[in-house]
Amino acid sequence: MKIKLLPKFIISLGILGIVITVAVSIFSYATTKSYLNQLYAERIMTNSNAIAAMLDVNDVKKIISDGGEKTPEYKEMYDLFNKLKADGEITFLSLVVPDEDSVTFYIDAMVEEMGDDPALQIPYGSNILYTDAANPNDPKDMEKYITIWENYAKNKGIDKPLVTDNDYGFNYTGISVILDENGKAIAEIQYILDMSEVRAYLNSFLVNMFIISFAIIGITILAYIVFVRKIVINPVGRLTDFTQEITRTNDFGNQRIKIKTGDEIESLSHAFNFMLSELEEYIDNLSRVTAEKERIGAELDVARHIQASMLPSIFPPFPNRDEFDIFASMTPAKEVGGDFYDFFLVDEDHLAMVIADVSGKGIPAAMFMMISKTLLKSAAQSGLSPKAILEKVNNQLCENNDAEMFVTVWIGILEISTGKLVCANAGHEYPAIMRKGGSFELYKDKHGFVLAGMEGSKYREYELVLSAGDRLFVYTDGVAEATDSNNNLYGTDRMIDALNKAKDLSSRELLGSLHKDIDSFVGIADQFDDITMLSIQIKQVSSSFEEISLKPSLDNLDQVTDFIDNLLSEGGVSNKLIFKVNMAIDEIYSNIARYSGATEARVGCNVAENKVSLRFVDNGSPYDPTVKEDPDTTLSADEREIGGLGIYMVKKIMDDISYEYKDGRNILILEKNI
């Protein structure tokens, strides 16, 4: 809800007036209260000390001795106390002698004309315990009695009145001791003055100050509001109405306002008139600029859609291929970006993967990106190796590269059946690799020069072998160089940590988790560079097993072991390891022949990557030896259950055993590291 200037001004002045009123009133009240309290305190102590000084010590001794109430001195001093009480309007005036836990009253002045009740007069010689005299609702009241006694024991009174403010009333008490000729206290004067009327006066004074201050300040504020309304509010109101009229009519050329106040408001009106004279021309220019900007924005939007359509965006991209899980994403820093990724099947057994980063941003980078992507894909589909692809595309991009742009590229071609990945790197970021069951680590490959940097550049390629469960992650520098508001870099170490936290997720979820971690790190800072990522996970590798097929019979066991022995010998496997492998073959094949009921069986072998892999396939009854519990070898032969030792031996010999039942067949794979 909008509030006009005048109401705001009135409200602010009203608040200011209230604050000033309260401050002045409280200050006046505090000053007056301090003055009166000091005045009455001095009066009480002066009068109390004067009374103590005027009394004859011998008379006091007679009065406080046994039978002292019958002496002439008592009568004379009693009359004196009553007169002093009446003349000084003292609330209570007493002659007392305190001790450690009580006080004895010898004279308690009583003036009926002052409203004193004779029934409440304390009789001569009354000994009153402090616990009875103190207010039970005021724990500090007892402390006052103790203070009086402690001072009395030191032959002195008190320097200032004791203040009592409880159910017994609001009183100031002055205590002055009466000393004998040896300076020893023999009695004391108890001088009590009721301060309730002083308090009432101060409260009345505070209320009157509030009323007077508020009235004076209120009249001043009203007069000032009238003045400000005439000098400020009305001219500003005219300017407001004038502005609304211009806004309604959209007529900026012929509108002017005249205000004569001789101050800054008049200067504001002149400035407003000058602004109007310039505004119409500015609006014409702005209309032309806006139209041009909208045209460029529309073209950028088309460019963004064209660029996005050139990148693979349908996932999963190969629904019929279950050997791998691949996902990629590109988030440009501007409407269009210079990063790109690509992946495509060169043939049924080869998958090409590309990730690249063009120098610069915006439209030029996007155009160079589309050219680079097209050339790379064309060269890859022609069957060239990664090394040859980079060399060919580099020479093509160097032709007529007047803009001197360049592009970093990582390219890899995966042989799907074997998991062999042939890669080449043209000045791009290191890829990250995770082996099955392990963690992501940077693979520091050897970089060649960037593409379009120098004609005739040569590139190296290298091979990786990815097994089932392995993962590969490639990215552009927009990931590692993401920057927060304090100019801190995200960095590859933080990237690897984020990847390892999400390493068990799918490729899509892995990239989403990493992007979320980058966004959390960057915070409110603007995106500095394009962020492009690609991840692939190998689901299964159809290794090229050499196989022998035969009827599962014990008579064929030697034929199987001879076949495997030849393959292992050709693969350079030691005789010691061949002997161990034969033990495992004998156990597994014998079980298939004896117990599975299979009518056909295949035994395959593959030696690669310092590993021996054996595969047994049969059409017998489903049986998973990996779930069978190991026998307790600590028991004697008579105590152990029959069977199970053969499978247990195979588990001990081999390094890895996997089983699945697929398409009506048992598939058991044994692996042994060389």
mmCIF file with all atom_site columns, N, CA, C and O in Angstrom, residues 311-318 324-331 341-343 351-355 471-475 499 505-515 531-539:
data_model
loop_
_atom_site.group_PDB
_atom_site.id
_atom_site.type_symbol
_atom_site.label_atom_id
_atom_site.label_alt_id
_atom_site.label_comp_id
_atom_site.label_asym_id
_atom_site.label_entity_id
_atom_site.label_seq_id
_atom_site.pdbx_PDB_ins_code
_atom_site.Cartn_x
_atom_site.Cartn_y
_atom_site.Cartn_z
_atom_site.occupancy
_atom_site.B_iso_or_equiv
_atom_site.pdbx_formal_charge
_atom_site.auth_seq_id
_atom_site.auth_comp_id
_atom_site.auth_asym_id
_atom_site.auth_atom_id
_atom_site.pdbx_PDB_model_num
ATOM 1   N N  . LEU A 1 311 ? 23.590 -31.605 -31.232 1.00 0.00 ? 311 LEU A N  1
ATOM 2   C CA . LEU A 1 311 ? 24.172 -32.479 -30.217 1.00 0.00 ? 311 LEU A CA 1
ATOM 3   C C  . LEU A 1 311 ? 23.208 -33.610 -29.903 1.00 0.00 ? 311 LEU A C  1
ATOM 4   O O  . LEU A 1 311 ? 21.988 -33.407 -29.846 1.00 0.00 ? 311 LEU A O  1
ATOM 5   N N  . PRO A 1 312 ? 23.705 -34.822 -29.670 1.00 0.00 ? 312 PRO A N  1
ATOM 6   C CA . PRO A 1 312 ? 22.818 -35.922 -29.272 1.00 0.00 ? 312 PRO A CA 1
ATOM 7   C C  . PRO A 1 312 ? 22.044 -35.543 -28.006 1.00 0.00 ? 312 PRO A C  1
ATOM 8   O O  . PRO A 1 312 ? 22.644 -35.144 -27.008 1.00 0.00 ? 312 PRO A O  1
ATOM 9   N N  . SER A 1 313 ? 20.732 -35.614 -28.068 1.00 0.00 ? 313 SER A N  1
ATOM 10  C CA . SER A 1 313 ? 19.914 -35.174 -26.937 1.00 0.00 ? 313 SER A CA 1
ATOM 11  C C  . SER A 1 313 ? 18.844 -36.175 -26.547 1.00 0.00 ? 313 SER A C  1
ATOM 12  O O  . SER A 1 313 ? 18.069 -35.917 -25.633 1.00 0.00 ? 313 SER A O  1
ATOM 13  N N  . ILE A 1 314 ? 18.761 -37.287 -27.248 1.00 0.00 ? 314 ILE A N  1
ATOM 14  C CA . ILE A 1 314 ? 17.770 -38.323 -26.927 1.00 0.00 ? 314 ILE A CA 1
ATOM 15  C C  . ILE A 1 314 ? 18.490 -39.442 -26.179 1.00 0.00 ? 314 ILE A C  1
ATOM 16  O O  . ILE A 1 314 ? 19.456 -40.028 -26.680 1.00 0.00 ? 314 ILE A O  1
ATOM 17  N N  . PHE A 1 315 ? 18.025 -39.704 -24.970 1.00 0.00 ? 315 PHE A N  1
ATOM 18  C CA . PHE A 1 315 ? 18.667 -40.730 -24.140 1.00 0.00 ? 315 PHE A CA 1
ATOM 19  C C  . PHE A 1 315 ? 17.609 -41.721 -23.655 1.00 0.00 ? 315 PHE A C  1
ATOM 20  O O  . PHE A 1 315 ? 16.507 -41.312 -23.274 1.00 0.00 ? 315 PHE A O  1
ATOM 21  N N  . PRO A 1 316 ? 17.923 -43.026 -23.663 1.00 0.00 ? 316 PRO A N  1
ATOM 22  C CA . PRO A 1 316 ? 19.182 -43.615 -24.129 1.00 0.00 ? 316 PRO A CA 1
ATOM 23  C C  . PRO A 1 316 ? 19.292 -43.525 -25.649 1.00 0.00 ? 316 PRO A C  1
ATOM 24  O O  . PRO A 1 316 ? 18.293 -43.701 -26.361 1.00 0.00 ? 316 PRO A O  1
ATOM 25  N N  . PRO A 1 317 ? 20.474 -43.240 -26.185 1.00 0.00 ? 317 PRO A N  1
ATOM 26  C CA . PRO A 1 317 ? 20.618 -43.007 -27.613 1.00 0.00 ? 317 PRO A CA 1
ATOM 27  C C  . PRO A 1 317 ? 20.545 -44.294 -28.450 1.00 0.00 ? 317 PRO A C  1
ATOM 28  O O  . PRO A 1 317 ? 20.180 -44.251 -29.626 1.00 0.00 ? 317 PRO A O  1
ATOM 29  N N  . PHE A 1 318 ? 20.885 -45.433 -27.836 1.00 0.00 ? 318 PHE A N  1
ATOM 30  C CA . PHE A 1 318 ? 20.877 -46.703 -28.557 1.00 0.00 ? 318 PHE A CA 1
ATOM 31  C C  . PHE A 1 318 ? 20.096 -47.716 -27.713 1.00 0.00 ? 318 PHE A C  1
ATOM 32  O O  . PHE A 1 318 ? 20.700 -48.530 -26.984 1.00 0.00 ? 318 PHE A O  1
ATOM 33  N N  . PHE A 1 324 ? 26.591 -50.784 -22.875 1.00 0.00 ? 324 PHE A N  1
ATOM 34  C CA . PHE A 1 324 ? 27.124 -49.592 -22.230 1.00 0.00 ? 324 PHE A CA 1
ATOM 35  C C  . PHE A 1 324 ? 25.977 -48.640 -21.879 1.00 0.00 ? 324 PHE A C  1
ATOM 36  O O  . PHE A 1 324 ? 24.872 -48.726 -22.420 1.00 0.00 ? 324 PHE A O  1
ATOM 37  N N  . ASP A 1 325 ? 26.265 -47.734 -20.946 1.00 0.00 ? 325 ASP A N  1
ATOM 38  C CA . ASP A 1 325 ? 25.326 -46.676 -20.542 1.00 0.00 ? 325 ASP A CA 1
ATOM 39  C C  . ASP A 1 325 ? 26.042 -45.339 -20.733 1.00 0.00 ? 325 ASP A C  1
ATOM 40  O O  . ASP A 1 325 ? 27.065 -45.092 -20.099 1.00 0.00 ? 325 ASP A O  1
ATOM 41  N N  . ILE A 1 326 ? 25.527 -44.495 -21.635 1.00 0.00 ? 326 ILE A N  1
ATOM 42  C CA . ILE A 1 326 ? 26.207 -43.237 -21.958 1.00 0.00 ? 326 ILE A CA 1
ATOM 43  C C  . ILE A 1 326 ? 25.251 -42.067 -21.794 1.00 0.00 ? 326 ILE A C  1
ATOM 44  O O  . ILE A 1 326 ? 24.042 -42.182 -22.044 1.00 0.00 ? 326 ILE A O  1
ATOM 45  N N  . PHE A 1 327 ? 25.801 -40.942 -21.309 1.00 0.00 ? 327 PHE A N  1
ATOM 46  C CA . PHE A 1 327 ? 25.003 -39.714 -21.158 1.00 0.00 ? 327 PHE A CA 1
ATOM 47  C C  . PHE A 1 327 ? 25.948 -38.518 -21.267 1.00 0.00 ? 327 PHE A C  1
ATOM 48  O O  . PHE A 1 327 ? 27.125 -38.606 -20.879 1.00 0.00 ? 327 PHE A O  1
ATOM 49  N N  . ALA A 1 328 ? 25.430 -37.421 -21.806 1.00 0.00 ? 328 ALA A N  1
ATOM 50  C CA . ALA A 1 328 ? 26.242 -36.203 -21.950 1.00 0.00 ? 328 ALA A CA 1
ATOM 51  C C  . ALA A 1 328 ? 25.347 -34.984 -21.801 1.00 0.00 ? 328 ALA A C  1
ATOM 52  O O  . ALA A 1 328 ? 24.121 -35.059 -21.981 1.00 0.00 ? 328 ALA A O  1
ATOM 53  N N  . SER A 1 329 ? 25.960 -33.849 -21.444 1.00 0.00 ? 329 SER A N  1
ATOM 54  C CA . SER A 1 329 ? 25.199 -32.595 -21.304 1.00 0.00 ? 329 SER A CA 1
ATOM 55  C C  . SER A 1 329 ? 26.119 -31.418 -21.611 1.00 0.00 ? 329 SER A C  1
ATOM 56  O O  . SER A 1 329 ? 27.333 -31.498 -21.473 1.00 0.00 ? 329 SER A O  1
ATOM 57  N N  . MET A 1 330 ? 25.498 -30.319 -22.082 1.00 0.00 ? 330 MET A N  1
ATOM 58  C CA . MET A 1 330 ? 26.231 -29.087 -22.349 1.00 0.00 ? 330 MET A CA 1
ATOM 59  C C  . MET A 1 330 ? 25.401 -27.908 -21.869 1.00 0.00 ? 330 MET A C  1
ATOM 60  O O  . MET A 1 330 ? 24.247 -27.749 -22.253 1.00 0.00 ? 330 MET A O  1
ATOM 61  N N  . THR A 1 331 ? 25.974 -27.092 -20.967 1.00 0.00 ? 331 THR A N  1
ATOM 62  C CA . THR A 1 331 ? 25.307 -25.898 -20.444 1.00 0.00 ? 331 THR A CA 1
ATOM 63  C C  . THR A 1 331 ? 26.127 -24.684 -20.866 1.00 0.00 ? 331 THR A C  1
ATOM 64  O O  . THR A 1 331 ? 27.196 -24.427 -20.318 1.00 0.00 ? 331 THR A O  1
ATOM 65  N N  . TYR A 1 341 ? 29.847 -31.907 -27.597 1.00 0.00 ? 341 TYR A N  1
ATOM 66  C CA . TYR A 1 341 ? 30.134 -33.330 -27.411 1.00 0.00 ? 341 TYR A CA 1
ATOM 67  C C  . TYR A 1 341 ? 29.446 -34.073 -28.542 1.00 0.00 ? 341 TYR A C  1
ATOM 68  O O  . TYR A 1 341 ? 28.549 -33.552 -29.219 1.00 0.00 ? 341 TYR A O  1
ATOM 69  N N  . ASP A 1 342 ? 29.873 -35.292 -28.784 1.00 0.00 ? 342 ASP A N  1
ATOM 70  C CA . ASP A 1 342 ? 29.222 -36.113 -29.801 1.00 0.00 ? 342 ASP A CA 1
ATOM 71  C C  . ASP A 1 342 ? 29.560 -37.566 -29.521 1.00 0.00 ? 342 ASP A C  1
ATOM 72  O O  . ASP A 1 342 ? 30.614 -37.882 -28.926 1.00 0.00 ? 342 ASP A O  1
ATOM 73  N N  . PHE A 1 343 ? 28.674 -38.451 -29.892 1.00 0.00 ? 343 PHE A N  1
ATOM 74  C CA . PHE A 1 343 ? 28.942 -39.886 -29.850 1.00 0.00 ? 343 PHE A CA 1
ATOM 75  C C  . PHE A 1 343 ? 28.059 -40.538 -30.908 1.00 0.00 ? 343 PHE A C  1
ATOM 76  O O  . PHE A 1 343 ? 26.920 -40.122 -31.135 1.00 0.00 ? 343 PHE A O  1
ATOM 77  N N  . LEU A 1 351 ? 32.077 -47.534 -31.240 1.00 0.00 ? 351 LEU A N  1
ATOM 78  C CA . LEU A 1 351 ? 31.396 -46.318 -30.788 1.00 0.00 ? 351 LEU A CA 1
ATOM 79  C C  . LEU A 1 351 ? 32.424 -45.191 -30.696 1.00 0.00 ? 351 LEU A C  1
ATOM 80  O O  . LEU A 1 351 ? 33.421 -45.309 -29.973 1.00 0.00 ? 351 LEU A O  1
ATOM 81  N N  . ALA A 1 352 ? 32.196 -44.100 -31.432 1.00 0.00 ? 352 ALA A N  1
ATOM 82  C CA . ALA A 1 352 ? 33.085 -42.932 -31.370 1.00 0.00 ? 352 ALA A CA 1
ATOM 83  C C  . ALA A 1 352 ? 32.533 -41.933 -30.364 1.00 0.00 ? 352 ALA A C  1
ATOM 84  O O  . ALA A 1 352 ? 31.322 -41.671 -30.322 1.00 0.00 ? 352 ALA A O  1
ATOM 85  N N  . MET A 1 353 ? 33.421 -41.362 -29.532 1.00 0.00 ? 353 MET A N  1
ATOM 86  C CA . MET A 1 353 ? 33.039 -40.356 -28.538 1.00 0.00 ? 353 MET A CA 1
ATOM 87  C C  . MET A 1 353 ? 33.956 -39.146 -28.689 1.00 0.00 ? 353 MET A C  1
ATOM 88  O O  . MET A 1 353 ? 35.178 -39.302 -28.802 1.00 0.00 ? 353 MET A O  1
ATOM 89  N N  . VAL A 1 354 ? 33.360 -37.953 -28.695 1.00 0.00 ? 354 VAL A N  1
ATOM 90  C CA . VAL A 1 354 ? 34.130 -36.718 -28.876 1.00 0.00 ? 354 VAL A CA 1
ATOM 91  C C  . VAL A 1 354 ? 33.663 -35.693 -27.850 1.00 0.00 ? 354 VAL A C  1
ATOM 92  O O  . VAL A 1 354 ? 32.457 -35.561 -27.586 1.00 0.00 ? 354 VAL A O  1
ATOM 93  N N  . ILE A 1 355 ? 34.605 -34.952 -27.260 1.00 0.00 ? 355 ILE A N  1
ATOM 94  C CA . ILE A 1 355 ? 34.263 -33.784 -26.459 1.00 0.00 ? 355 ILE A CA 1
ATOM 95  C C  . ILE A 1 355 ? 35.290 -32.719 -26.796 1.00 0.00 ? 355 ILE A C  1
ATOM 96  O O  . ILE A 1 355 ? 36.487 -33.005 -26.934 1.00 0.00 ? 355 ILE A O  1
ATOM 97  N N  . ARG A 1 471 ? 34.213 -47.175 -15.794 1.00 0.00 ? 471 ARG A N  1
ATOM 98  C CA . ARG A 1 471 ? 33.555 -45.938 -16.227 1.00 0.00 ? 471 ARG A CA 1
ATOM 99  C C  . ARG A 1 471 ? 34.602 -44.963 -16.756 1.00 0.00 ? 471 ARG A C  1
ATOM 100 O O  . ARG A 1 471 ? 35.750 -44.937 -16.301 1.00 0.00 ? 471 ARG A O  1
ATOM 101 N N  . LEU A 1 472 ? 34.175 -44.126 -17.710 1.00 0.00 ? 472 LEU A N  1
ATOM 102 C CA . LEU A 1 472 ? 35.017 -43.081 -18.269 1.00 0.00 ? 472 LEU A CA 1
ATOM 103 C C  . LEU A 1 472 ? 34.249 -41.763 -18.204 1.00 0.00 ? 472 LEU A C  1
ATOM 104 O O  . LEU A 1 472 ? 33.050 -41.716 -18.509 1.00 0.00 ? 472 LEU A O  1
ATOM 105 N N  . PHE A 1 473 ? 34.939 -40.691 -17.792 1.00 0.00 ? 473 PHE A N  1
ATOM 106 C CA . PHE A 1 473 ? 34.324 -39.360 -17.700 1.00 0.00 ? 473 PHE A CA 1
ATOM 107 C C  . PHE A 1 473 ? 35.238 -38.356 -18.380 1.00 0.00 ? 473 PHE A C  1
ATOM 108 O O  . PHE A 1 473 ? 36.433 -38.270 -18.063 1.00 0.00 ? 473 PHE A O  1
ATOM 109 N N  . VAL A 1 474 ? 34.687 -37.629 -19.362 1.00 0.00 ? 474 VAL A N  1
ATOM 110 C CA . VAL A 1 474 ? 35.434 -36.559 -20.028 1.00 0.00 ? 474 VAL A CA 1
ATOM 111 C C  . VAL A 1 474 ? 34.633 -35.272 -19.912 1.00 0.00 ? 474 VAL A C  1
ATOM 112 O O  . VAL A 1 474 ? 33.403 -35.291 -19.773 1.00 0.00 ? 474 VAL A O  1
ATOM 113 N N  . TYR A 1 475 ? 35.318 -34.136 -20.027 1.00 0.00 ? 475 TYR A N  1
ATOM 114 C CA . TYR A 1 475 ? 34.692 -32.854 -19.689 1.00 0.00 ? 475 TYR A CA 1
ATOM 115 C C  . TYR A 1 475 ? 35.489 -31.719 -20.325 1.00 0.00 ? 475 TYR A C  1
ATOM 116 O O  . TYR A 1 475 ? 36.610 -31.931 -20.830 1.00 0.00 ? 475 TYR A O  1
ATOM 117 N N  . LEU A 1 499 ? 32.683 -36.878 -8.150  1.00 0.00 ? 499 LEU A N  1
ATOM 118 C CA . LEU A 1 499 ? 32.432 -38.064 -8.966  1.00 0.00 ? 499 LEU A CA 1
ATOM 119 C C  . LEU A 1 499 ? 32.417 -39.320 -8.108  1.00 0.00 ? 499 LEU A C  1
ATOM 120 O O  . LEU A 1 499 ? 31.561 -40.196 -8.276  1.00 0.00 ? 499 LEU A O  1
ATOM 121 N N  . LEU A 1 505 ? 25.955 -44.317 -9.223  1.00 0.00 ? 505 LEU A N  1
ATOM 122 C CA . LEU A 1 505 ? 24.745 -43.875 -9.922  1.00 0.00 ? 505 LEU A CA 1
ATOM 123 C C  . LEU A 1 505 ? 24.861 -44.151 -11.413 1.00 0.00 ? 505 LEU A C  1
ATOM 124 O O  . LEU A 1 505 ? 25.940 -44.463 -11.934 1.00 0.00 ? 505 LEU A O  1
ATOM 125 N N  . SER A 1 506 ? 23.765 -44.002 -12.133 1.00 0.00 ? 506 SER A N  1
ATOM 126 C CA . SER A 1 506 ? 23.794 -44.121 -13.585 1.00 0.00 ? 506 SER A CA 1
ATOM 127 C C  . SER A 1 506 ? 24.546 -42.944 -14.179 1.00 0.00 ? 506 SER A C  1
ATOM 128 O O  . SER A 1 506 ? 24.841 -41.960 -13.485 1.00 0.00 ? 506 SER A O  1
ATOM 129 N N  . SER A 1 507 ? 24.860 -43.031 -15.479 1.00 0.00 ? 507 SER A N  1
ATOM 130 C CA . SER A 1 507 ? 25.610 -41.944 -16.117 1.00 0.00 ? 507 SER A CA 1
ATOM 131 C C  . SER A 1 507 ? 24.834 -40.634 -16.069 1.00 0.00 ? 507 SER A C  1
ATOM 132 O O  . SER A 1 507 ? 25.406 -39.564 -15.814 1.00 0.00 ? 507 SER A O  1
ATOM 133 N N  . ARG A 1 508 ? 23.519 -40.686 -16.309 1.00 0.00 ? 508 ARG A N  1
ATOM 134 C CA . ARG A 1 508 ? 22.701 -39.467 -16.231 1.00 0.00 ? 508 ARG A CA 1
ATOM 135 C C  . ARG A 1 508 ? 22.735 -38.898 -14.815 1.00 0.00 ? 508 ARG A C  1
ATOM 136 O O  . ARG A 1 508 ? 22.925 -37.699 -14.611 1.00 0.00 ? 508 ARG A O  1
ATOM 137 N N  . GLU A 1 509 ? 22.548 -39.754 -13.817 1.00 0.00 ? 509 GLU A N  1
ATOM 138 C CA . GLU A 1 509 ? 22.536 -39.289 -12.430 1.00 0.00 ? 509 GLU A CA 1
ATOM 139 C C  . GLU A 1 509 ? 23.918 -38.804 -11.985 1.00 0.00 ? 509 GLU A C  1
ATOM 140 O O  . GLU A 1 509 ? 24.026 -37.862 -11.202 1.00 0.00 ? 509 GLU A O  1
ATOM 141 N N  . LEU A 1 510 ? 24.963 -39.434 -12.495 1.00 0.00 ? 510 LEU A N  1
ATOM 142 C CA . LEU A 1 510 ? 26.329 -39.018 -12.161 1.00 0.00 ? 510 LEU A CA 1
ATOM 143 C C  . LEU A 1 510 ? 26.571 -37.580 -12.608 1.00 0.00 ? 510 LEU A C  1
ATOM 144 O O  . LEU A 1 510 ? 27.054 -36.740 -11.839 1.00 0.00 ? 510 LEU A O  1
ATOM 145 N N  . LEU A 1 511 ? 26.206 -37.272 -13.875 1.00 0.00 ? 511 LEU A N  1
ATOM 146 C CA . LEU A 1 511 ? 26.406 -35.919 -14.388 1.00 0.00 ? 511 LEU A CA 1
ATOM 147 C C  . LEU A 1 511 ? 25.508 -34.921 -13.673 1.00 0.00 ? 511 LEU A C  1
ATOM 148 O O  . LEU A 1 511 ? 25.921 -33.785 -13.385 1.00 0.00 ? 511 LEU A O  1
ATOM 149 N N  . GLY A 1 512 ? 24.284 -35.324 -13.357 1.00 0.00 ? 512 GLY A N  1
ATOM 150 C CA . GLY A 1 512 ? 23.383 -34.422 -12.628 1.00 0.00 ? 512 GLY A CA 1
ATOM 151 C C  . GLY A 1 512 ? 23.912 -34.104 -11.238 1.00 0.00 ? 512 GLY A C  1
ATOM 152 O O  . GLY A 1 512 ? 23.842 -32.956 -10.786 1.00 0.00 ? 512 GLY A O  1
ATOM 153 N N  . SER A 1 513 ? 24.464 -35.116 -10.556 1.00 0.00 ? 513 SER A N  1
ATOM 154 C CA . SER A 1 513 ? 25.018 -34.891 -9.213  1.00 0.00 ? 513 SER A CA 1
ATOM 155 C C  . SER A 1 513 ? 26.223 -33.968 -9.272  1.00 0.00 ? 513 SER A C  1
ATOM 156 O O  . SER A 1 513 ? 26.373 -33.072 -8.430  1.00 0.00 ? 513 SER A O  1
ATOM 157 N N  . LEU A 1 514 ? 27.093 -34.158 -10.277 1.00 0.00 ? 514 LEU A N  1
ATOM 158 C CA . LEU A 1 514 ? 28.277 -33.300 -10.414 1.00 0.00 ? 514 LEU A CA 1
ATOM 159 C C  . LEU A 1 514 ? 27.866 -31.863 -10.727 1.00 0.00 ? 514 LEU A C  1
ATOM 160 O O  . LEU A 1 514 ? 28.421 -30.910 -10.161 1.00 0.00 ? 514 LEU A O  1
ATOM 161 N N  . HIS A 1 515 ? 26.887 -31.698 -11.621 1.00 0.00 ? 515 HIS A N  1
ATOM 162 C CA . HIS A 1 515 ? 26.433 -30.344 -11.974 1.00 0.00 ? 515 HIS A CA 1
ATOM 163 C C  . HIS A 1 515 ? 25.829 -29.650 -10.751 1.00 0.00 ? 515 HIS A C  1
ATOM 164 O O  . HIS A 1 515 ? 26.043 -28.443 -10.528 1.00 0.00 ? 515 HIS A O  1
ATOM 165 N N  . ILE A 1 531 ? 29.836 -25.457 -19.657 1.00 0.00 ? 531 ILE A N  1
ATOM 166 C CA . ILE A 1 531 ? 30.084 -26.662 -18.858 1.00 0.00 ? 531 ILE A CA 1
ATOM 167 C C  . ILE A 1 531 ? 29.570 -27.865 -19.651 1.00 0.00 ? 531 ILE A C  1
ATOM 168 O O  . ILE A 1 531 ? 28.353 -28.005 -19.868 1.00 0.00 ? 531 ILE A O  1
ATOM 169 N N  . THR A 1 532 ? 30.489 -28.704 -20.111 1.00 0.00 ? 532 THR A N  1
ATOM 170 C CA . THR A 1 532 ? 30.138 -29.846 -20.954 1.00 0.00 ? 532 THR A CA 1
ATOM 171 C C  . THR A 1 532 ? 30.754 -31.106 -20.370 1.00 0.00 ? 532 THR A C  1
ATOM 172 O O  . THR A 1 532 ? 31.931 -31.095 -19.964 1.00 0.00 ? 532 THR A O  1
ATOM 173 N N  . MET A 1 533 ? 29.973 -32.180 -20.290 1.00 0.00 ? 533 MET A N  1
ATOM 174 C CA . MET A 1 533 ? 30.427 -33.424 -19.662 1.00 0.00 ? 533 MET A CA 1
ATOM 175 C C  . MET A 1 533 ? 29.880 -34.622 -20.435 1.00 0.00 ? 533 MET A C  1
ATOM 176 O O  . MET A 1 533 ? 28.790 -34.548 -21.015 1.00 0.00 ? 533 MET A O  1
ATOM 177 N N  . LEU A 1 534 ? 30.629 -35.712 -20.413 1.00 0.00 ? 534 LEU A N  1
ATOM 178 C CA . LEU A 1 534 ? 30.189 -36.979 -21.021 1.00 0.00 ? 534 LEU A CA 1
ATOM 179 C C  . LEU A 1 534 ? 30.688 -38.115 -20.148 1.00 0.00 ? 534 LEU A C  1
ATOM 180 O O  . LEU A 1 534 ? 31.844 -38.115 -19.707 1.00 0.00 ? 534 LEU A O  1
ATOM 181 N N  . SER A 1 535 ? 29.808 -39.079 -19.926 1.00 0.00 ? 535 SER A N  1
ATOM 182 C CA . SER A 1 535 ? 30.174 -40.236 -19.094 1.00 0.00 ? 535 SER A CA 1
ATOM 183 C C  . SER A 1 535 ? 29.657 -41.507 -19.744 1.00 0.00 ? 535 SER A C  1
ATOM 184 O O  . SER A 1 535 ? 28.545 -41.542 -20.279 1.00 0.00 ? 535 SER A O  1
ATOM 185 N N  . ILE A 1 536 ? 30.475 -42.536 -19.731 1.00 0.00 ? 536 ILE A N  1
ATOM 186 C CA . ILE A 1 536 ? 30.061 -43.848 -20.241 1.00 0.00 ? 536 ILE A CA 1
ATOM 187 C C  . ILE A 1 536 ? 30.434 -44.910 -19.219 1.00 0.00 ? 536 ILE A C  1
ATOM 188 O O  . ILE A 1 536 ? 31.505 -44.847 -18.595 1.00 0.00 ? 536 ILE A O  1
ATOM 189 N N  . GLN A 1 537 ? 29.543 -45.863 -19.012 1.00 0.00 ? 537 GLN A N  1
ATOM 190 C CA . GLN A 1 537 ? 29.807 -47.002 -18.132 1.00 0.00 ? 537 GLN A CA 1
ATOM 191 C C  . GLN A 1 537 ? 29.677 -48.279 -18.952 1.00 0.00 ? 537 GLN A C  1
ATOM 192 O O  . GLN A 1 537 ? 28.690 -48.465 -19.684 1.00 0.00 ? 537 GLN A O  1
ATOM 193 N N  . ILE A 1 538 ? 30.675 -49.132 -18.872 1.00 0.00 ? 538 ILE A N  1
ATOM 194 C CA . ILE A 1 538 ? 30.650 -50.404 -19.596 1.00 0.00 ? 538 ILE A CA 1
ATOM 195 C C  . ILE A 1 538 ? 29.799 -51.393 -18.800 1.00 0.00 ? 538 ILE A C  1
ATOM 196 O O  . ILE A 1 538 ? 30.079 -51.664 -17.629 1.00 0.00 ? 538 ILE A O  1
ATOM 197 N N  . LYS A 1 539 ? 28.763 -51.890 -19.441 1.00 0.00 ? 539 LYS A N  1
ATOM 198 C CA . LYS A 1 539 ? 27.881 -52.847 -18.779 1.00 0.00 ? 539 LYS A CA 1
ATOM 199 C C  . LYS A 1 539 ? 28.365 -54.285 -18.974 1.00 0.00 ? 539 LYS A C  1
ATOM 200 O O  . LYS A 1 539 ? 28.325 -55.095 -18.045 1.00 0.00 ? 539 LYS A O  1
#
